[in-house]
Short mmCIF file of C-alpha atoms in Angstrom, two decimals:
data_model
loop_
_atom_site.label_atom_id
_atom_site.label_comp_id
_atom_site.label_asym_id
_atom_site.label_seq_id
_atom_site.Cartn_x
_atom_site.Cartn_y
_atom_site.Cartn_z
CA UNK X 1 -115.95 143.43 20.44
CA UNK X 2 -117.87 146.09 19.35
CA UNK X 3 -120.09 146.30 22.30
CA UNK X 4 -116.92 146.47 24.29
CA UNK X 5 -115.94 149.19 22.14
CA UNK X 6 -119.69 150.95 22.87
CA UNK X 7 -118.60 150.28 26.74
CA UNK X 8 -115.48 152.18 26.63
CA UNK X 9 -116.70 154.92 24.93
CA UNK X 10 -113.89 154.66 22.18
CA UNK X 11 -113.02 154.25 18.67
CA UNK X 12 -110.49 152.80 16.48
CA UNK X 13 -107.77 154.62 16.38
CA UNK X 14 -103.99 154.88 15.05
CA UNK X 15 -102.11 152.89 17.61
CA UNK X 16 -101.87 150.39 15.71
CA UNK X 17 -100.00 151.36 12.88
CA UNK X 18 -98.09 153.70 15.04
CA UNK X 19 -96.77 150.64 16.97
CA UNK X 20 -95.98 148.77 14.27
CA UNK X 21 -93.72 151.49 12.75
CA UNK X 22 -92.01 152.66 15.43
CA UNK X 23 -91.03 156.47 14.99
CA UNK X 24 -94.45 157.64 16.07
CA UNK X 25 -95.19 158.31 19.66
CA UNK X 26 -98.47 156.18 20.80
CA UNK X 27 -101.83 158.42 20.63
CA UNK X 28 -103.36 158.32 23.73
CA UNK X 29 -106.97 156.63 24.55
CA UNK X 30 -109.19 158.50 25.94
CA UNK X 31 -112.43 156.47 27.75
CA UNK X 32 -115.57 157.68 28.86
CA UNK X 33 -116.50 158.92 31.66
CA UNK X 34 -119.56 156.31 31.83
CA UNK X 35 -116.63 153.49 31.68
CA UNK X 36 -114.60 155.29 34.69
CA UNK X 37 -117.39 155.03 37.12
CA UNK X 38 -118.33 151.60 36.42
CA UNK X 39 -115.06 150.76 38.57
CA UNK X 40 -113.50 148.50 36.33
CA UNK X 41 -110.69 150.57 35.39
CA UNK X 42 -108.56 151.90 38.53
CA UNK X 43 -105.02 154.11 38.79
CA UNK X 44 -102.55 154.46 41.18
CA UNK X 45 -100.38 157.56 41.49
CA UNK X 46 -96.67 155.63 42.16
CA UNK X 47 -94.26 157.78 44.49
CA UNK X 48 -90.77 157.68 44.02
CA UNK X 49 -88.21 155.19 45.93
CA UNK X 50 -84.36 154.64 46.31
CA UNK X 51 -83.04 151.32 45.32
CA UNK X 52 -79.88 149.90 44.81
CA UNK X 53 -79.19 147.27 42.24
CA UNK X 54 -77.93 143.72 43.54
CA UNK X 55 -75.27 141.90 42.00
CA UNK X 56 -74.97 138.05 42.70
CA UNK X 57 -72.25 136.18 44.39
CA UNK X 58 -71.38 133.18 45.01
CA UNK X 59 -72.16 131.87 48.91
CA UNK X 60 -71.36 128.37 50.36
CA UNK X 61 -72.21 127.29 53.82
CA UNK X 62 -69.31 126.47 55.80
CA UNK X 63 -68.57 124.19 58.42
CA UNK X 64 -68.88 125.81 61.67
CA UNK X 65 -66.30 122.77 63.82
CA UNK X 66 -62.91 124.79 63.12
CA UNK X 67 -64.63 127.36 64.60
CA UNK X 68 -66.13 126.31 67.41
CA UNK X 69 -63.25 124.02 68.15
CA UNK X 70 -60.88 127.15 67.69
CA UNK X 71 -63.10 128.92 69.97
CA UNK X 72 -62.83 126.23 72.75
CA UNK X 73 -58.78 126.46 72.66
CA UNK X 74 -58.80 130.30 73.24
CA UNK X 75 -60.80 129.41 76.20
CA UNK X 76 -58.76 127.05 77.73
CA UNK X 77 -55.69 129.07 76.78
CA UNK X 78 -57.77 132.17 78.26
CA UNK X 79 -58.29 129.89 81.57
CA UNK X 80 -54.89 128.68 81.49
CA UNK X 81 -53.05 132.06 81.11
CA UNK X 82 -55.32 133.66 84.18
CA UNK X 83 -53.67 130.65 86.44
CA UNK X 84 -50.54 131.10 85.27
CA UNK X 85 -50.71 135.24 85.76
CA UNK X 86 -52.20 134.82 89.22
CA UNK X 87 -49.38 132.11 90.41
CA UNK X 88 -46.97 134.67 88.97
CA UNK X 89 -48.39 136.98 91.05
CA UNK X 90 -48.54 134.97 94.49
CA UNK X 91 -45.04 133.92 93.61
CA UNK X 92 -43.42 137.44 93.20
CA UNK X 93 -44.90 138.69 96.66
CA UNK X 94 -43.70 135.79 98.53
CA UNK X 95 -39.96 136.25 96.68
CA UNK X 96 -40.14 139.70 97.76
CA UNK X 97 -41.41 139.42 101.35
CA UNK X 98 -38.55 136.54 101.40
CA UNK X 99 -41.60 133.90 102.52
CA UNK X 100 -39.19 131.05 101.41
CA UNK X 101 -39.64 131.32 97.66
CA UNK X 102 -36.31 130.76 95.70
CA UNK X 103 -35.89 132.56 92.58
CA UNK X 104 -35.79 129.32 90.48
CA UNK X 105 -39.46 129.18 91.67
CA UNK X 106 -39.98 132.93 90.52
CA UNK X 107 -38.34 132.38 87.04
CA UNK X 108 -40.16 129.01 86.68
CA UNK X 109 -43.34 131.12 87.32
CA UNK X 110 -42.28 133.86 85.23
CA UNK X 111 -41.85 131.32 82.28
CA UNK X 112 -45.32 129.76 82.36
CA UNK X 113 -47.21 133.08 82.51
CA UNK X 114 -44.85 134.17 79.42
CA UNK X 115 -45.29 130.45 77.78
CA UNK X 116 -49.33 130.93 78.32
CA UNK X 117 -49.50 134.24 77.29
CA UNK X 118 -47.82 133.77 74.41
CA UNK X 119 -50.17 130.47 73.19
CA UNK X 120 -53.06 132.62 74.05
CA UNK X 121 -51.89 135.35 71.84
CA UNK X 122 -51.08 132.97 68.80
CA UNK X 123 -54.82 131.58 69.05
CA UNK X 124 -56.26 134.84 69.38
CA UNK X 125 -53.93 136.57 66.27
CA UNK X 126 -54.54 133.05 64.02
CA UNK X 127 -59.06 133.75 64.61
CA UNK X 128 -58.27 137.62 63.27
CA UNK X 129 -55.92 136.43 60.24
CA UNK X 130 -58.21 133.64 59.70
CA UNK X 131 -61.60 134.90 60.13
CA UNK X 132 -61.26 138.59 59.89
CA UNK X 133 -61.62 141.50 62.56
CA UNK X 134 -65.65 140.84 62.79
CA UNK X 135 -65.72 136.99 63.40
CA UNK X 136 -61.98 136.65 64.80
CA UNK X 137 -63.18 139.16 67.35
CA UNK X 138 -66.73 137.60 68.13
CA UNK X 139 -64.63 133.97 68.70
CA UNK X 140 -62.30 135.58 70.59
CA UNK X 141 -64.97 137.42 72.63
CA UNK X 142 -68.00 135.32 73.16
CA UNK X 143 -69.27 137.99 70.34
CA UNK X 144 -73.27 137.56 68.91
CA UNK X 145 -72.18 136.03 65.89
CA UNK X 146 -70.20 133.59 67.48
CA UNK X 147 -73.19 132.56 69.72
CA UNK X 148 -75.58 132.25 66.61
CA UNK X 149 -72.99 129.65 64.90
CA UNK X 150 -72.92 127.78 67.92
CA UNK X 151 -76.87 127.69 68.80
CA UNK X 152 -76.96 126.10 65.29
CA UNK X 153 -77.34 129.03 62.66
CA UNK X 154 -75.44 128.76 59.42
CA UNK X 155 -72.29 130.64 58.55
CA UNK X 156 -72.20 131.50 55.32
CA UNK X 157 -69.19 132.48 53.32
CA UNK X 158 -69.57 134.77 50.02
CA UNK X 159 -67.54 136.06 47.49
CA UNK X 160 -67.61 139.65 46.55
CA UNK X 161 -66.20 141.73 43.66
CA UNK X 162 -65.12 144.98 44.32
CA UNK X 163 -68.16 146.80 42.73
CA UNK X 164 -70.09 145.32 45.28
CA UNK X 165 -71.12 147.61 48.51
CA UNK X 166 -71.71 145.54 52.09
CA UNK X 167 -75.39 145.66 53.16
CA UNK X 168 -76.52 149.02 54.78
CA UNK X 169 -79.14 147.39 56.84
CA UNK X 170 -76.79 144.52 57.70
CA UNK X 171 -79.32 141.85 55.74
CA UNK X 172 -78.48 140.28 52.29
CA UNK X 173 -80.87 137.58 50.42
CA UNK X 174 -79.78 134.26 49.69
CA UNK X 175 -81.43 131.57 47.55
CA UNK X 176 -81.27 128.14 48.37
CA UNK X 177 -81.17 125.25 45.21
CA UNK X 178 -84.37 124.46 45.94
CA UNK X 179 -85.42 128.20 45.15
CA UNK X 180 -86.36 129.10 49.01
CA UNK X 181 -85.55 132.55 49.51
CA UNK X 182 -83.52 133.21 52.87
CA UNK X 183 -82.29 136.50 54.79
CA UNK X 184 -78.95 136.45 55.97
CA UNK X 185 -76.78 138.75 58.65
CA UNK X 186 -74.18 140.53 57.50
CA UNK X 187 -70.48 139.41 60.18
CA UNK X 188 -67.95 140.90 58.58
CA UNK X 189 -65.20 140.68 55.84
CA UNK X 190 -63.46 137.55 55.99
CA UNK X 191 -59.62 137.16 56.49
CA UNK X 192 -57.84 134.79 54.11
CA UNK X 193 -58.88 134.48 50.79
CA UNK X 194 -59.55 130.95 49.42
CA UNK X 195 -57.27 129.53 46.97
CA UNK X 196 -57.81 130.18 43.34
CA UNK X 197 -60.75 132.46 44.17
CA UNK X 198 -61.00 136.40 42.95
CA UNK X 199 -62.82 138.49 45.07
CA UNK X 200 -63.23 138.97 48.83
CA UNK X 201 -64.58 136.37 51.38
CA UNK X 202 -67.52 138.05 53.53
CA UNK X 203 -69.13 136.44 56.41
CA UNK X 204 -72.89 136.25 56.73
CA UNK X 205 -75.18 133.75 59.44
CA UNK X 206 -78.70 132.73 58.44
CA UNK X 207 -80.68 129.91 59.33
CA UNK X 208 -79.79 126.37 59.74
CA UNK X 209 -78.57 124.69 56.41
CA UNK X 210 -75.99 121.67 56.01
CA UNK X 211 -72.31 122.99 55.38
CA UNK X 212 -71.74 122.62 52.07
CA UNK X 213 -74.80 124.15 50.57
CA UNK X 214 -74.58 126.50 47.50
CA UNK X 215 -75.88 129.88 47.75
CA UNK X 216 -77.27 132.11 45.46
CA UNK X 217 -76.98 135.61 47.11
CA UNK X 218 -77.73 139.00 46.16
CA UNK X 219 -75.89 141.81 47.61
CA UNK X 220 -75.52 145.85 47.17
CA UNK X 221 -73.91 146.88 43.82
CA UNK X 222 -73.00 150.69 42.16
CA UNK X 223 -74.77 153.92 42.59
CA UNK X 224 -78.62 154.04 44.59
CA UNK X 225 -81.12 154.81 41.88
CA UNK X 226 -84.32 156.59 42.45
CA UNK X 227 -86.92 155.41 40.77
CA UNK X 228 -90.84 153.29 40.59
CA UNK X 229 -92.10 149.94 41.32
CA UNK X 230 -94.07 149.34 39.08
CA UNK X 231 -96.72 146.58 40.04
CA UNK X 232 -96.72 143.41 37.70
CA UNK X 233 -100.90 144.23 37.65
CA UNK X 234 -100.33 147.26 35.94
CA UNK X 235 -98.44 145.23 33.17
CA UNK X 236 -99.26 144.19 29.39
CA UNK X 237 -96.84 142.32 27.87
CA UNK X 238 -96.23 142.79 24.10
CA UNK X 239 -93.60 141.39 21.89
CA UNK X 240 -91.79 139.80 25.20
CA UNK X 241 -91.50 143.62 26.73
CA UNK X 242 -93.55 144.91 29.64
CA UNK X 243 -95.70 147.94 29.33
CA UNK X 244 -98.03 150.27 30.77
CA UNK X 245 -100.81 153.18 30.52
CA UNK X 246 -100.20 156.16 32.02
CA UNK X 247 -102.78 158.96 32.57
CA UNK X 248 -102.03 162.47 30.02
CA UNK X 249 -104.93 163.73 31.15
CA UNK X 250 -108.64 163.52 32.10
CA UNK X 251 -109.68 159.77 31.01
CA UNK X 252 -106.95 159.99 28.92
CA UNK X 253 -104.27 157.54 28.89
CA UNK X 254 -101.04 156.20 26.66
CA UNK X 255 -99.34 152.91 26.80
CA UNK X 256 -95.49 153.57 27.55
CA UNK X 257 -92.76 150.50 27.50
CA UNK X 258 -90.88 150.18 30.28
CA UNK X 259 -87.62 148.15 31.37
CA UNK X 260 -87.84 144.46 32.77
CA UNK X 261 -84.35 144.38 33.89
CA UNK X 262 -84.78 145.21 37.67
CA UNK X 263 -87.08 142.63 39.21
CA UNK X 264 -88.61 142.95 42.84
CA UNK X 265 -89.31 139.80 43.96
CA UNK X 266 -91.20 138.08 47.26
CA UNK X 267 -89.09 135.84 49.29
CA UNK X 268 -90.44 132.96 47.42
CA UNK X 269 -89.28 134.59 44.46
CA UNK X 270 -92.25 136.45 42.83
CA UNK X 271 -92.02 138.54 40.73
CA UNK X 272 -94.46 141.76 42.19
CA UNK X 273 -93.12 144.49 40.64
CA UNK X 274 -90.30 145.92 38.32
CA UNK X 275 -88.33 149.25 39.07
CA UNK X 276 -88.12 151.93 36.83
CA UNK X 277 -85.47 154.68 36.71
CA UNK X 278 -86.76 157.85 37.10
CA UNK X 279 -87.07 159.61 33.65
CA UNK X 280 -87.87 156.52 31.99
CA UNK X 281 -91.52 157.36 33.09
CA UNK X 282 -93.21 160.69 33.94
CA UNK X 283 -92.90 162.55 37.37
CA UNK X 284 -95.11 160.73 40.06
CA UNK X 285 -97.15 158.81 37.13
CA UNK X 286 -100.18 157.80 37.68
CA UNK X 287 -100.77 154.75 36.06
CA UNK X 288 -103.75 152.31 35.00
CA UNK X 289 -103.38 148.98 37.90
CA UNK X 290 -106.63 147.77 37.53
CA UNK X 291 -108.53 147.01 34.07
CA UNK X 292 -105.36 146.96 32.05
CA UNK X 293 -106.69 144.52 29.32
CA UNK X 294 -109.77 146.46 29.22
CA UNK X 295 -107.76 149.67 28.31
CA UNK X 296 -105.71 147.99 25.98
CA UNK X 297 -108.46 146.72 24.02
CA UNK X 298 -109.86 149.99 23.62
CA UNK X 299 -106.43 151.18 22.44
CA UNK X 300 -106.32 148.24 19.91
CA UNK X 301 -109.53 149.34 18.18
CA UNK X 302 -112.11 146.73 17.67
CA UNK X 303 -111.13 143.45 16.06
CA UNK X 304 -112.53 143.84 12.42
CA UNK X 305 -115.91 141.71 11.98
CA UNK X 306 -114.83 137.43 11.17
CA UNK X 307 -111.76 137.47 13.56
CA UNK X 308 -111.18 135.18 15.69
#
């Protein structure tokens, strides 16, 4: 250890007790400039970012056949109302040019178109109640996330509180119970609200799952922060908190604890960075992402002579 100490140039110092006590800021380490060429230690100035924090909800895949079978009835009803409006059509120009048309003929004609109409407007009204303006309107009209349910892709239902804000890019994450991380696409709010649920239905598609499948998903919540991700290599972990060294000045560099509340996580769920809110950290920090343990050592002082 106390060649390691010769390496970095430094010497014990009052961290330790400092730490321990708590009402004393952290002195800084300073390393030599011999140790910052070798290339073991390297920093990264971190810019800041806007995030907003997700808040779970609840999301089940749903079966799609209701839909789809809903769907096929407003076309037929579509098909049959056409017919009907184009007989009523023919029908009225022959009464009128008196082409041997009665006018029990015309009012029989009259009463279809009416009759057809008037299913086709029940199946298109019960989609919009049902499903909401988004979904109701892409069954109704052949819309893109109609045509992703029916090539197979998942619709996923979710319920939402009213702190939480719908997507601005249109994508939410979802994560399946096996711990797969999937994106979804954000349809629209739904239209009824299930029984003995709080909260609002929205509609999302993603990929191919069995209806019935629980979703974890994470979507918008309160105000956009600006703040840092901080990478998980820049990280020493002591007494269960995350923290990390931050240049003060020329070689010079104190350990700071940050907040481990705000993962940022891969798709398969790494963890790759945490965010920090700006003014938990200093302007544009540059901070120690390579060589951490080395710099901490050096910090710690050198481990007095029969430890282990």
């Amino acid at each position: 250890m106390m060649l390691l100490a010769a390496l970095l140039g430094t010497t014990p110092s009052a961290r330790a007790g400092a730490a321990a006590s708590g009402t004393q800021p952290v002195p800084a380490t300073t390393l030599s400039a011999k140790t910052m060429k070798t290339g073991l230690i390297a920093v990264t100035t971190l810019s800041p970012e806007t995030r907003r924090p997700g808040l779970p909800a609840f999301g089940r895949v749903i079966d799609p056949t209701p839909i789809i079978q809903l769907h096929a009835k407003i076309v037929t009803a579509r098909a049959k109302a056409h017919l009907a409006a184009t007989a009523l059509a023919r029908t009225r120009h022959l009464y009128r040019a008196a082409q041997n048309v009665s006018k029990a003929r015309l009012e029989q004609a009259e009463a279809d178109a009416s009759e057809t109409k008037a299913h086709l407007d029940e199946l298109t009204q019960r989609a919009r109640l049902r499903y909401g303006a988004a979904l109701g309107g892409a069954i109704i009209g052949d819309g893109s996330a109609f045509t992703r349910i029916a090539s197979g892709d998942a619709l996923v239902s979710a319920i939402v509180t009213a702190r939480t804000a719908m997507p601005d890019d249109g994508t939410a994450k979802a994560r399946e119970p096996d711990g797969t991380t999937i994106s979804l696409s954000l349809v629209g709010e739904a239209g009824e609200l299930p029984q003995g649920t709080v909260g609002k239905p929205v509609y999302f598609t993603g990929p191919s799952l069995p209806a019935g499948t629980p979703l974890a998903v994470t979507l918008p919540g309160g105000k956009a922060r600006k703040g840092y991700a901080v990478p998980v290599s820049a990280l020493i972990w002591q007494r269960d908190m995350p923290r990390v060294f931050v240049t003060v000045g020329p070689r010079r560099f104190r350990e700071m604890r940050i907040p481990d509340d705000a993962p940022i996580r891969r798709d398969d769920g790494t963890t790759i960075a945490y965010f920090v809110p700006v003014g938990q950290l200093p302007a544009s920090p540059a901070i120690v992402t390579k060589g951490v343990g080395l710099v901490f050592s050096a910090a710690a002082g050198p481990i007095p002579s029969g430890g282990n």
